[in-house]
PDB file of C-alpha atoms and ligand atoms in Angstrom:
ATOM      1  CA  MET C1437     -87.364  -2.458  62.389  1.00 69.00           C
ATOM      2  CA  LEU C1438     -88.304  -1.713  58.799  1.00 73.00           C
ATOM      3  CA  SER C1439     -85.431   0.725  58.424  1.00 83.00           C
ATOM      4  CA  ILE C1440     -82.956  -1.902  59.665  1.00 83.00           C
ATOM      5  CA  ALA C1441     -84.294  -4.394  57.105  1.00 83.00           C
ATOM      6  CA  ALA C1442     -84.110  -1.761  54.344  1.00 84.00           C
ATOM      7  CA  ALA C1443     -80.523  -0.887  55.291  1.00 86.00           C
ATOM      8  CA  GLY C1444     -79.602  -4.589  55.298  1.00 83.00           C
ATOM      9  CA  GLY C1445     -81.202  -5.061  51.892  1.00 83.00           C
ATOM     10  CA  ALA C1446     -79.393  -2.051  50.453  1.00 88.00           C
ATOM     11  CA  ALA C1447     -76.072  -3.317  51.831  1.00 89.00           C
ATOM     12  CA  ALA C1448     -76.639  -6.780  50.306  1.00 87.00           C
ATOM     13  CA  LEU C1449     -77.567  -5.220  46.955  1.00 88.00           C
ATOM     14  CA  GLY C1450     -74.467  -2.995  47.039  1.00 90.00           C
ATOM     15  CA  TYR C1451     -72.267  -5.976  47.864  1.00 90.00           C
ATOM     16  CA  ALA C1452     -73.845  -8.093  45.103  1.00 92.00           C
ATOM     17  CA  SER C1453     -73.571  -5.420  42.401  1.00 89.00           C
ATOM     18  CA  VAL C1454     -70.289  -3.692  43.241  1.00 86.00           C
ATOM     19  CA  ILE C1455     -68.153  -6.226  45.083  1.00 92.00           C
ATOM     20  CA  GLU C1456     -69.123  -9.782  44.199  1.00 91.00           C
ATOM     21  CA  ARG C1457     -69.922  -8.996  40.569  1.00 93.00           C
ATOM     22  CA  ASN C1458     -66.275  -7.916  40.137  1.00 92.00           C
ATOM     23  CA  TRP C1459     -64.771 -10.536  42.454  1.00 95.00           C
ATOM     24  CA  PHE C1460     -63.577 -12.935  39.773  1.00 97.00           C
ATOM     25  CA  VAL C1461     -62.325 -16.354  40.700  1.00 97.00           C
ATOM     26  CA  LEU C1462     -60.461 -19.029  38.787  1.00 98.00           C
ATOM     27  CA  ARG C1463     -61.937 -22.405  39.617  1.00 98.00           C
ATOM     28  CA  GLN C1464     -59.591 -25.320  38.993  1.00 98.00           C
ATOM     29  CA  VAL C1465     -60.709 -28.902  38.519  1.00 98.00           C
ATOM     30  CA  THR C1466     -59.023 -32.107  37.450  1.00 98.00           C
ATOM     31  CA  VAL C1467     -60.896 -34.307  34.989  1.00 98.00           C
ATOM     32  CA  PRO C1468     -59.727 -37.922  34.570  1.00 98.00           C
ATOM     33  CA  VAL C1469     -60.815 -38.283  30.969  1.00 98.00           C
ATOM     34  CA  LEU C1470     -57.700 -39.069  28.912  1.00 98.00           C
ATOM     35  CA  ALA C1471     -56.201 -42.404  27.908  1.00 97.00           C
ATOM     36  CA  PRO C1472     -53.735 -44.001  30.322  1.00 97.00           C
ATOM     37  CA  GLY C1473     -50.273 -42.521  29.927  1.00 97.00           C
ATOM     38  CA  ALA C1474     -51.441 -39.252  28.296  1.00 98.00           C
ATOM     39  CA  ALA C1475     -49.790 -36.011  29.393  1.00 98.00           C
ATOM     40  CA  PRO C1476     -52.035 -33.510  31.257  1.00 98.00           C
ATOM     41  CA  VAL C1477     -53.813 -30.950  29.101  1.00 98.00           C
ATOM     42  CA  ARG C1478     -55.024 -27.552  30.334  1.00 98.00           C
ATOM     43  CA  LEU C1479     -58.451 -26.496  29.065  1.00 98.00           C
ATOM     44  CA  LEU C1480     -59.645 -22.978  29.861  1.00 98.00           C
ATOM     45  CA  HIS C1481     -63.464 -22.798  29.984  1.00 98.00           C
ATOM     46  CA  ILE C1482     -64.955 -19.316  29.703  1.00 98.00           C
ATOM     47  CA  SER C1483     -68.626 -18.466  29.420  1.00 98.00           C
ATOM     48  CA  ASP C1484     -71.285 -15.790  29.861  1.00 98.00           C
ATOM     49  CA  ALA C1485     -69.074 -12.706  29.879  1.00 98.00           C
ATOM     50  CA  HIS C1486     -72.094 -10.557  28.817  1.00 97.00           C
ATOM     51  CA  LEU C1487     -69.558  -7.854  28.079  1.00 98.00           C
ATOM     52  CA  THR C1488     -70.631  -4.215  27.949  1.00 97.00           C
ATOM     53  CA  PRO C1489     -68.345  -1.211  27.352  1.00 97.00           C
ATOM     54  CA  GLY C1490     -66.957   0.102  30.621  1.00 95.00           C
ATOM     55  CA  ARG C1491     -66.438  -3.242  32.349  1.00 97.00           C
ATOM     56  CA  HIS C1492     -62.713  -2.675  32.565  1.00 97.00           C
ATOM     57  CA  ARG C1493     -62.125  -5.037  35.476  1.00 97.00           C
ATOM     58  CA  LEU C1494     -63.793  -7.872  33.630  1.00 98.00           C
ATOM     59  CA  MET C1495     -61.826  -7.139  30.468  1.00 98.00           C
ATOM     60  CA  SER C1496     -58.469  -7.035  32.209  1.00 97.00           C
ATOM     61  CA  TRP C1497     -59.257 -10.198  34.185  1.00 98.00           C
ATOM     62  CA  ILE C1498     -60.101 -12.065  30.973  1.00 98.00           C
ATOM     63  CA  ARG C1499     -56.852 -10.803  29.482  1.00 98.00           C
ATOM     64  CA  SER C1500     -54.892 -12.123  32.464  1.00 98.00           C
ATOM     65  CA  LEU C1501     -56.110 -15.686  31.831  1.00 98.00           C
ATOM     66  CA  ASP C1502     -53.522 -16.206  29.098  1.00 98.00           C
ATOM     67  CA  ALA C1503     -50.912 -16.503  31.859  1.00 98.00           C
ATOM     68  CA  LEU C1504     -52.448 -19.902  32.686  1.00 98.00           C
ATOM     69  CA  ASP C1505     -50.898 -21.141  29.443  1.00 98.00           C
ATOM     70  CA  PRO C1506     -53.946 -23.184  28.389  1.00 98.00           C
ATOM     71  CA  HIS C1507     -53.595 -25.681  25.562  1.00 98.00           C
ATOM     72  CA  LEU C1508     -57.229 -25.149  24.541  1.00 99.00           C
ATOM     73  CA  VAL C1509     -59.804 -22.403  25.118  1.00 98.00           C
ATOM     74  CA  VAL C1510     -63.531 -23.202  25.105  1.00 99.00           C
ATOM     75  CA  ASN C1511     -66.117 -20.410  25.038  1.00 98.00           C
ATOM     76  CA  THR C1512     -69.672 -21.579  25.697  1.00 98.00           C
ATOM     77  CA  GLY C1513     -71.350 -18.332  24.709  1.00 98.00           C
ATOM     78  CA  ASP C1514     -73.244 -15.242  25.902  1.00 98.00           C
ATOM     79  CA  SER C1515     -70.033 -13.283  25.356  1.00 98.00           C
ATOM     80  CA  ILE C1516     -71.553  -9.881  24.577  1.00 98.00           C
ATOM     81  CA  ALA C1517     -74.431  -7.689  25.725  1.00 97.00           C
ATOM     82  CA  HIS C1518     -73.943  -4.562  23.604  1.00 96.00           C
ATOM     83  CA  PRO C1519     -73.473  -3.800  19.875  1.00 96.00           C
ATOM     84  CA  GLU C1520     -70.063  -2.268  20.562  1.00 97.00           C
ATOM     85  CA  SER C1521     -68.715  -5.125  22.633  1.00 98.00           C
ATOM     86  CA  VAL C1522     -67.300  -7.362  19.905  1.00 98.00           C
ATOM     87  CA  GLY C1523     -64.024  -5.458  19.493  1.00 98.00           C
ATOM     88  CA  LEU C1524     -63.671  -5.106  23.249  1.00 98.00           C
ATOM     89  CA  LEU C1525     -64.213  -8.804  23.771  1.00 98.00           C
ATOM     90  CA  LEU C1526     -61.729  -9.834  21.070  1.00 98.00           C
ATOM     91  CA  ASP C1527     -59.281  -7.367  22.564  1.00 98.00           C
ATOM     92  CA  SER C1528     -59.791  -8.923  25.990  1.00 98.00           C
ATOM     93  CA  PHE C1529     -59.212 -12.399  24.587  1.00 98.00           C
ATOM     94  CA  GLY C1530     -55.967 -10.991  23.139  1.00 97.00           C
ATOM     95  CA  PRO C1531     -53.308 -13.689  23.113  1.00 97.00           C
ATOM     96  CA  LEU C1532     -55.883 -16.383  23.958  1.00 98.00           C
ATOM     97  CA  LEU C1533     -56.979 -16.104  20.322  1.00 98.00           C
ATOM     98  CA  GLU C1534     -53.577 -17.358  19.247  1.00 98.00           C
ATOM     99  CA  ARG C1535     -54.266 -20.624  21.049  1.00 98.00           C
ATOM    100  CA  PRO C1536     -56.516 -23.433  19.803  1.00 98.00           C
ATOM    101  CA  GLY C1537     -60.119 -22.563  20.595  1.00 98.00           C
ATOM    102  CA  VAL C1538     -63.716 -23.689  20.125  1.00 98.00           C
ATOM    103  CA  PHE C1539     -66.983 -21.838  20.662  1.00 98.00           C
ATOM    104  CA  VAL C1540     -70.752 -22.014  20.632  1.00 98.00           C
ATOM    105  CA  PHE C1541     -73.158 -19.110  20.944  1.00 98.00           C
ATOM    106  CA  GLY C1542     -75.761 -18.269  23.553  1.00 97.00           C
ATOM    107  CA  SER C1543     -78.918 -16.248  22.972  1.00 96.00           C
ATOM    108  CA  ASN C1544     -77.222 -13.110  24.291  1.00 96.00           C
ATOM    109  CA  ASP C1545     -74.694 -13.171  21.465  1.00 97.00           C
ATOM    110  CA  LEU C1546     -77.636 -12.543  19.127  1.00 97.00           C
ATOM    111  CA  TYR C1547     -80.113 -10.444  21.094  1.00 95.00           C
ATOM    112  CA  ALA C1548     -79.383  -7.256  23.004  1.00 93.00           C
ATOM    113  CA  PRO C1549     -80.651  -7.424  26.567  1.00 90.00           C
ATOM    114  CA  LYS C1550     -83.889  -5.645  27.369  1.00 84.00           C
ATOM    115  CA  PRO C1551     -84.808  -3.820  30.567  1.00 81.00           C
ATOM    116  CA  LYS C1552     -86.619  -6.175  32.910  1.00 71.00           C
ATOM    117  CA  ASN C1553     -87.212  -6.887  36.522  1.00 65.00           C
ATOM    118  CA  PRO C1554     -83.778  -8.185  37.560  1.00 59.00           C
ATOM    119  CA  ALA C1555     -85.286 -10.847  39.832  1.00 63.00           C
ATOM    120  CA  ARG C1556     -87.776 -12.132  37.267  1.00 64.00           C
ATOM    121  CA  TYR C1557     -85.657 -15.115  36.320  1.00 61.00           C
ATOM    122  CA  LEU C1558     -86.289 -16.467  39.799  1.00 63.00           C
ATOM    123  CA  TRP C1559     -89.854 -17.376  38.828  1.00 61.00           C
ATOM    124  CA  ARG C1560     -89.848 -17.721  35.038  1.00 62.00           C
ATOM    125  CA  THR C1561     -87.497 -18.740  32.294  1.00 67.00           C
ATOM    126  CA  SER C1562     -86.239 -16.077  29.904  1.00 67.00           C
ATOM    127  CA  SER C1563     -86.531 -18.291  26.811  1.00 63.00           C
ATOM    128  CA  ARG C1564     -89.912 -16.933  25.619  1.00 61.00           C
ATOM    129  CA  GLU C1565     -88.571 -13.390  25.391  1.00 59.00           C
ATOM    130  CA  TYR C1566     -86.485 -14.252  22.336  1.00 57.00           C
ATOM    131  CA  ARG C1567     -88.739 -16.420  20.254  1.00 57.00           C
ATOM    132  CA  ARG C1568     -90.179 -13.960  17.777  1.00 56.00           C
ATOM    133  CA  ASN C1569     -87.196 -11.646  17.625  1.00 75.00           C
ATOM    134  CA  VAL C1570     -84.677 -11.095  14.862  1.00 87.00           C
ATOM    135  CA  PRO C1571     -81.043 -10.982  16.054  1.00 93.00           C
ATOM    136  CA  ASN C1572     -79.925  -7.409  16.744  1.00 91.00           C
ATOM    137  CA  LEU C1573     -76.357  -7.904  17.908  1.00 96.00           C
ATOM    138  CA  PRO C1574     -73.400  -8.282  15.507  1.00 96.00           C
ATOM    139  CA  TRP C1575     -72.989 -12.014  16.087  1.00 97.00           C
ATOM    140  CA  GLU C1576     -71.472 -12.548  12.606  1.00 98.00           C
ATOM    141  CA  LYS C1577     -68.703 -10.106  13.503  1.00 98.00           C
ATOM    142  CA  LEU C1578     -68.144 -11.956  16.749  1.00 98.00           C
ATOM    143  CA  ARG C1579     -68.091 -15.287  14.922  1.00 98.00           C
ATOM    144  CA  ASP C1580     -65.658 -13.976  12.293  1.00 98.00           C
ATOM    145  CA  GLY C1581     -63.366 -12.532  14.950  1.00 98.00           C
ATOM    146  CA  MET C1582     -63.019 -15.949  16.547  1.00 98.00           C
ATOM    147  CA  THR C1583     -62.938 -18.065  13.373  1.00 98.00           C
ATOM    148  CA  ASP C1584     -60.433 -15.697  11.700  1.00 98.00           C
ATOM    149  CA  ALA C1585     -58.159 -16.400  14.665  1.00 98.00           C
ATOM    150  CA  GLY C1586     -58.554 -20.115  14.003  1.00 98.00           C
ATOM    151  CA  TRP C1587     -61.153 -21.020  16.624  1.00 98.00           C
ATOM    152  CA  LEU C1588     -63.655 -23.672  15.602  1.00 98.00           C
ATOM    153  CA  ASP C1589     -67.307 -22.617  15.248  1.00 98.00           C
ATOM    154  CA  ALA C1590     -69.188 -25.541  16.815  1.00 98.00           C
ATOM    155  CA  ASN C1591     -72.735 -24.161  16.434  1.00 98.00           C
ATOM    156  CA  ASN C1592     -74.615 -27.209  15.137  1.00 98.00           C
ATOM    157  CA  ARG C1593     -71.338 -28.427  13.693  1.00 98.00           C
ATOM    158  CA  ARG C1594     -68.729 -31.083  14.179  1.00 98.00           C
ATOM    159  CA  GLY C1595     -65.028 -30.474  13.789  1.00 98.00           C
ATOM    160  CA  ARG C1596     -61.545 -31.420  14.821  1.00 98.00           C
ATOM    161  CA  VAL C1597     -59.029 -29.575  16.976  1.00 98.00           C
ATOM    162  CA  SER C1598     -55.420 -30.378  17.814  1.00 98.00           C
ATOM    163  CA  ALA C1599     -54.426 -29.125  21.246  1.00 98.00           C
ATOM    164  CA  GLY C1600     -51.851 -30.177  23.809  1.00 98.00           C
ATOM    165  CA  GLY C1601     -50.852 -33.109  21.636  1.00 97.00           C
ATOM    166  CA  LEU C1602     -54.435 -34.410  21.520  1.00 98.00           C
ATOM    167  CA  ASP C1603     -56.555 -35.036  18.460  1.00 98.00           C
ATOM    168  CA  ILE C1604     -59.961 -33.841  19.690  1.00 98.00           C
ATOM    169  CA  ALA C1605     -63.274 -34.648  18.001  1.00 98.00           C
ATOM    170  CA  VAL C1606     -65.699 -31.787  18.701  1.00 98.00           C
ATOM    171  CA  ALA C1607     -69.447 -31.453  18.263  1.00 98.00           C
ATOM    172  CA  GLY C1608     -71.588 -28.581  19.421  1.00 98.00           C
ATOM    173  CA  VAL C1609     -75.063 -27.146  19.224  1.00 98.00           C
ATOM    174  CA  HIS C1610     -76.393 -23.602  19.087  1.00 98.00           C
ATOM    175  CA  ASP C1611     -78.483 -22.373  21.996  1.00 96.00           C
ATOM    176  CA  SER C1612     -81.469 -24.551  22.908  1.00 96.00           C
ATOM    177  CA  HIS C1613     -82.787 -21.719  25.095  1.00 92.00           C
ATOM    178  CA  VAL C1614     -83.915 -20.007  21.870  1.00 93.00           C
ATOM    179  CA  ARG C1615     -84.537 -23.240  19.960  1.00 94.00           C
ATOM    180  CA  ARG C1616     -81.560 -22.893  17.649  1.00 96.00           C
ATOM    181  CA  ASP C1617     -80.088 -26.256  18.594  1.00 97.00           C
ATOM    182  CA  ARG C1618     -80.055 -28.804  15.760  1.00 98.00           C
ATOM    183  CA  TYR C1619     -78.533 -31.895  17.273  1.00 98.00           C
ATOM    184  CA  ASP C1620     -79.531 -33.969  14.245  1.00 98.00           C
ATOM    185  CA  LEU C1621     -76.894 -32.083  12.221  1.00 98.00           C
ATOM    186  CA  VAL C1622     -74.120 -33.402  14.479  1.00 98.00           C
ATOM    187  CA  ALA C1623     -75.700 -36.716  15.493  1.00 98.00           C
ATOM    188  CA  GLY C1624     -73.816 -39.975  15.183  1.00 98.00           C
ATOM    189  CA  GLN C1625     -71.129 -41.826  17.037  1.00 98.00           C
ATOM    190  CA  ALA C1626     -68.181 -39.652  18.024  1.00 98.00           C
ATOM    191  CA  ASP C1627     -64.936 -40.817  16.447  1.00 98.00           C
ATOM    192  CA  PRO C1628     -63.535 -43.579  18.673  1.00 98.00           C
ATOM    193  CA  ALA C1629     -60.110 -43.008  17.102  1.00 98.00           C
ATOM    194  CA  ALA C1630     -59.844 -39.469  18.517  1.00 98.00           C
ATOM    195  CA  ASP C1631     -57.923 -38.896  21.766  1.00 98.00           C
ATOM    196  CA  LEU C1632     -60.870 -36.994  23.259  1.00 98.00           C
ATOM    197  CA  ARG C1633     -64.517 -36.451  22.291  1.00 98.00           C
ATOM    198  CA  LEU C1634     -65.766 -33.029  23.357  1.00 98.00           C
ATOM    199  CA  GLY C1635     -69.424 -31.923  23.289  1.00 98.00           C
ATOM    200  CA  LEU C1636     -70.384 -28.238  23.606  1.00 98.00           C
ATOM    201  CA  MET C1637     -73.618 -26.383  24.230  1.00 98.00           C
ATOM    202  CA  HIS C1638     -74.595 -23.100  25.832  1.00 98.00           C
ATOM    203  CA  SER C1639     -77.522 -24.324  27.892  1.00 98.00           C
ATOM    204  CA  PRO C1640     -77.112 -27.714  29.615  1.00 98.00           C
ATOM    205  CA  GLU C1641     -80.466 -29.196  28.642  1.00 98.00           C
ATOM    206  CA  PRO C1642     -80.770 -32.831  29.709  1.00 98.00           C
ATOM    207  CA  ARG C1643     -82.224 -33.890  26.331  1.00 98.00           C
ATOM    208  CA  LEU C1644     -79.021 -32.626  24.647  1.00 98.00           C
ATOM    209  CA  LEU C1645     -76.757 -34.069  27.321  1.00 98.00           C
ATOM    210  CA  ASP C1646     -78.475 -37.424  26.782  1.00 98.00           C
ATOM    211  CA  ARG C1647     -77.745 -37.355  23.068  1.00 98.00           C
ATOM    212  CA  PHE C1648     -74.083 -36.416  23.507  1.00 98.00           C
ATOM    213  CA  ALA C1649     -73.777 -39.223  26.055  1.00 98.00           C
ATOM    214  CA  THR C1650     -75.393 -41.751  23.712  1.00 98.00           C
ATOM    215  CA  ASP C1651     -73.050 -40.708  20.907  1.00 98.00           C
ATOM    216  CA  GLY C1652     -70.001 -41.431  23.038  1.00 98.00           C
ATOM    217  CA  TYR C1653     -68.707 -37.986  23.998  1.00 98.00           C
ATOM    218  CA  ASP C1654     -66.320 -37.979  26.972  1.00 98.00           C
ATOM    219  CA  LEU C1655     -66.559 -34.398  28.208  1.00 98.00           C
ATOM    220  CA  LEU C1656     -69.504 -31.998  27.889  1.00 98.00           C
ATOM    221  CA  LEU C1657     -69.113 -28.262  28.514  1.00 98.00           C
ATOM    222  CA  ALA C1658     -71.881 -25.705  29.022  1.00 98.00           C
ATOM    223  CA  GLY C1659     -72.621 -22.334  30.620  1.00 98.00           C
ATOM    224  CA  HIS C1660     -75.874 -20.363  30.711  1.00 97.00           C
ATOM    225  CA  THR C1661     -76.936 -21.043  34.298  1.00 96.00           C
ATOM    226  CA  HIS C1662     -74.655 -18.414  35.882  1.00 95.00           C
ATOM    227  CA  GLY C1663     -74.572 -20.993  38.674  1.00 94.00           C
ATOM    228  CA  GLY C1664     -77.901 -19.523  39.755  1.00 91.00           C
ATOM    229  CA  GLN C1665     -76.350 -16.007  40.005  1.00 89.00           C
ATOM    230  CA  LEU C1666     -78.288 -15.140  43.168  1.00 91.00           C
ATOM    231  CA  CYS C1667     -77.613 -18.059  45.492  1.00 90.00           C
ATOM    232  CA  LEU C1668     -78.117 -18.802  49.138  1.00 91.00           C
ATOM    233  CA  PRO C1669     -75.112 -19.691  51.265  1.00 91.00           C
ATOM    234  CA  VAL C1670     -75.190 -23.424  52.124  1.00 89.00           C
ATOM    235  CA  TYR C1671     -78.383 -24.069  50.076  1.00 91.00           C
ATOM    236  CA  GLY C1672     -76.695 -22.904  46.868  1.00 91.00           C
ATOM    237  CA  THR C1673     -78.426 -22.459  43.522  1.00 91.00           C
ATOM    238  CA  LEU C1674     -82.085 -21.405  43.583  1.00 92.00           C
ATOM    239  CA  VAL C1675     -82.882 -21.660  39.865  1.00 91.00           C
ATOM    240  CA  THR C1676     -81.009 -22.920  36.805  1.00 93.00           C
ATOM    241  CA  ASN C1677     -83.016 -21.173  34.014  1.00 92.00           C
ATOM    242  CA  CYS C1678     -83.041 -24.456  32.044  1.00 93.00           C
ATOM    243  CA  GLY C1679     -83.694 -28.159  32.539  1.00 93.00           C
ATOM    244  CA  ILE C1680     -80.575 -29.061  34.504  1.00 95.00           C
ATOM    245  CA  ASP C1681     -81.046 -29.939  38.177  1.00 96.00           C
ATOM    246  CA  ARG C1682     -79.891 -27.473  40.838  1.00 95.00           C
ATOM    247  CA  PRO C1683     -76.921 -29.503  42.179  1.00 95.00           C
ATOM    248  CA  ARG C1684     -75.370 -29.567  38.679  1.00 97.00           C
ATOM    249  CA  ALA C1685     -75.957 -25.888  37.863  1.00 96.00           C
ATOM    250  CA  ARG C1686     -72.208 -25.320  38.149  1.00 96.00           C
ATOM    251  CA  GLY C1687     -69.036 -27.353  38.475  1.00 97.00           C
ATOM    252  CA  LEU C1688     -67.980 -30.840  37.444  1.00 98.00           C
ATOM    253  CA  HIS C1689     -70.412 -33.750  37.532  1.00 98.00           C
ATOM    254  CA  ARG C1690     -71.386 -36.769  35.479  1.00 98.00           C
ATOM    255  CA  HIS C1691     -74.244 -37.176  33.084  1.00 98.00           C
ATOM    256  CA  PRO C1692     -76.549 -38.716  34.075  1.00 97.00           C
ATOM    257  CA  ALA C1693     -75.816 -37.613  37.632  1.00 96.00           C
ATOM    258  CA  GLY C1694     -74.030 -40.276  39.626  1.00 94.00           C
ATOM    259  CA  SER C1695     -73.415 -42.517  36.602  1.00 96.00           C
ATOM    260  CA  ASP C1696     -70.122 -43.357  34.916  1.00 96.00           C
ATOM    261  CA  GLY C1697     -71.282 -41.462  31.816  1.00 97.00           C
ATOM    262  CA  PRO C1698     -69.487 -38.462  30.337  1.00 98.00           C
ATOM    263  CA  TRP C1699     -68.144 -35.682  32.516  1.00 98.00           C
ATOM    264  CA  LEU C1700     -70.253 -32.521  32.517  1.00 98.00           C
ATOM    265  CA  HIS C1701     -68.691 -29.201  33.389  1.00 98.00           C
ATOM    266  CA  VAL C1702     -71.019 -26.202  33.776  1.00 98.00           C
ATOM    267  CA  SER C1703     -69.413 -22.781  34.123  1.00 98.00           C
ATOM    268  CA  ALA C1704     -71.037 -20.293  36.475  1.00 97.00           C
ATOM    269  CA  GLY C1705     -69.896 -17.645  34.005  1.00 98.00           C
ATOM    270  CA  LEU C1706     -68.037 -14.365  34.097  1.00 98.00           C
ATOM    271  CA  GLY C1707     -70.827 -11.818  33.974  1.00 95.00           C
ATOM    272  CA  THR C1708     -74.459 -10.898  34.301  1.00 92.00           C
ATOM    273  CA  SER C1709     -77.084  -9.241  32.181  1.00 88.00           C
ATOM    274  CA  PRO C1710     -76.592  -5.456  32.456  1.00 90.00           C
ATOM    275  CA  TRP C1711     -80.226  -5.340  33.635  1.00 89.00           C
ATOM    276  CA  ALA C1712     -79.562  -7.775  36.473  1.00 89.00           C
ATOM    277  CA  PRO C1713     -76.084  -6.648  37.598  1.00 92.00           C
ATOM    278  CA  TYR C1714     -75.860  -8.722  40.765  1.00 91.00           C
ATOM    279  CA  ARG C1715     -74.202 -11.884  41.927  1.00 92.00           C
ATOM    280  CA  PHE C1716     -74.602 -13.270  45.406  1.00 89.00           C
ATOM    281  CA  ALA C1717     -72.871 -16.333  46.882  1.00 89.00           C
ATOM    282  CA  CYS C1718     -71.924 -17.196  43.299  1.00 91.00           C
ATOM    283  CA  ARG C1719     -68.746 -15.412  42.260  1.00 94.00           C
ATOM    284  CA  PRO C1720     -68.065 -14.795  38.563  1.00 97.00           C
ATOM    285  CA  GLU C1721     -65.625 -17.352  37.297  1.00 98.00           C
ATOM    286  CA  ALA C1722     -63.489 -18.903  34.626  1.00 98.00           C
ATOM    287  CA  SER C1723     -62.416 -22.517  34.989  1.00 98.00           C
ATOM    288  CA  LEU C1724     -59.177 -24.275  34.311  1.00 98.00           C
ATOM    289  CA  LEU C1725     -59.810 -27.946  33.656  1.00 98.00           C
ATOM    290  CA  THR C1726     -56.725 -30.105  33.853  1.00 98.00           C
ATOM    291  CA  LEU C1727     -57.422 -33.197  31.802  1.00 98.00           C
ATOM    292  CA  VAL C1728     -55.515 -36.228  33.064  1.00 98.00           C
ATOM    293  CA  PRO C1729     -55.557 -40.010  32.414  1.00 98.00           C
ATOM    294  CA  ARG C1730     -58.543 -42.010  33.633  1.00 96.00           C
TER     295      ARG C1730
HETATM  296 FE1  FE2 Q1201     -75.565 -15.863  30.291  1.00 61.83          FE
END
């Protein structure tokens, strides 16, 4: 009996690390967030690539996303997981960098991953691991690679982007998971004259979502959760690794849940920590949001 259970466990682990982890999916959603009469706008949301050298399938899949012809690219962080990944990531973005883009960072853009029990996140948050550390990944190089291409750095900053004929007011915060978020630096009513008000964060913490909602943002984008990463069929997400509730750990919802407040889209992300290289019932993803009139 034990040997059957062990064989089943090994098969599930093999599936989760070899097959599902490389079984990328493009999730497509329509978001009725634009003014009446506006033309549809394609927004590509990427997050949590956690790129390490050697992940050729992931790199070529990211590169293929340019064929979607997005008007705007949004990267909600945790792009790298190795000091030598910046060039590889920028290379994978390739022609996407020639498009309008916006980004915020996650903790993993700053701190190299450490060996750990891969299942530990199921019972405790990872936020404490970073608190006393000094960044040891080349996040400035990553930032410069994206800003040199014209992408807007929205880490505790506001800005403006023109994409798909829209004038978009953007505000973002750095990662709350490592207490680098400074919402007060971007606080204040979002410009009502803009065509769209976009709020960005890595980790979808309710206290941040509340503030973006109060300030009048229309669409909030986040990553970080990996959709739970190890999920149960039917039941879905087990843990979110932050304050968001399980049903909103991935996909399109409202904030607060069930209200007519801003739309919240949480990406389940493209990758995993190299020390927890598994995904189960939660395929790695990028998302194409088609923004249409309300
Ligand atoms: Fe992540």
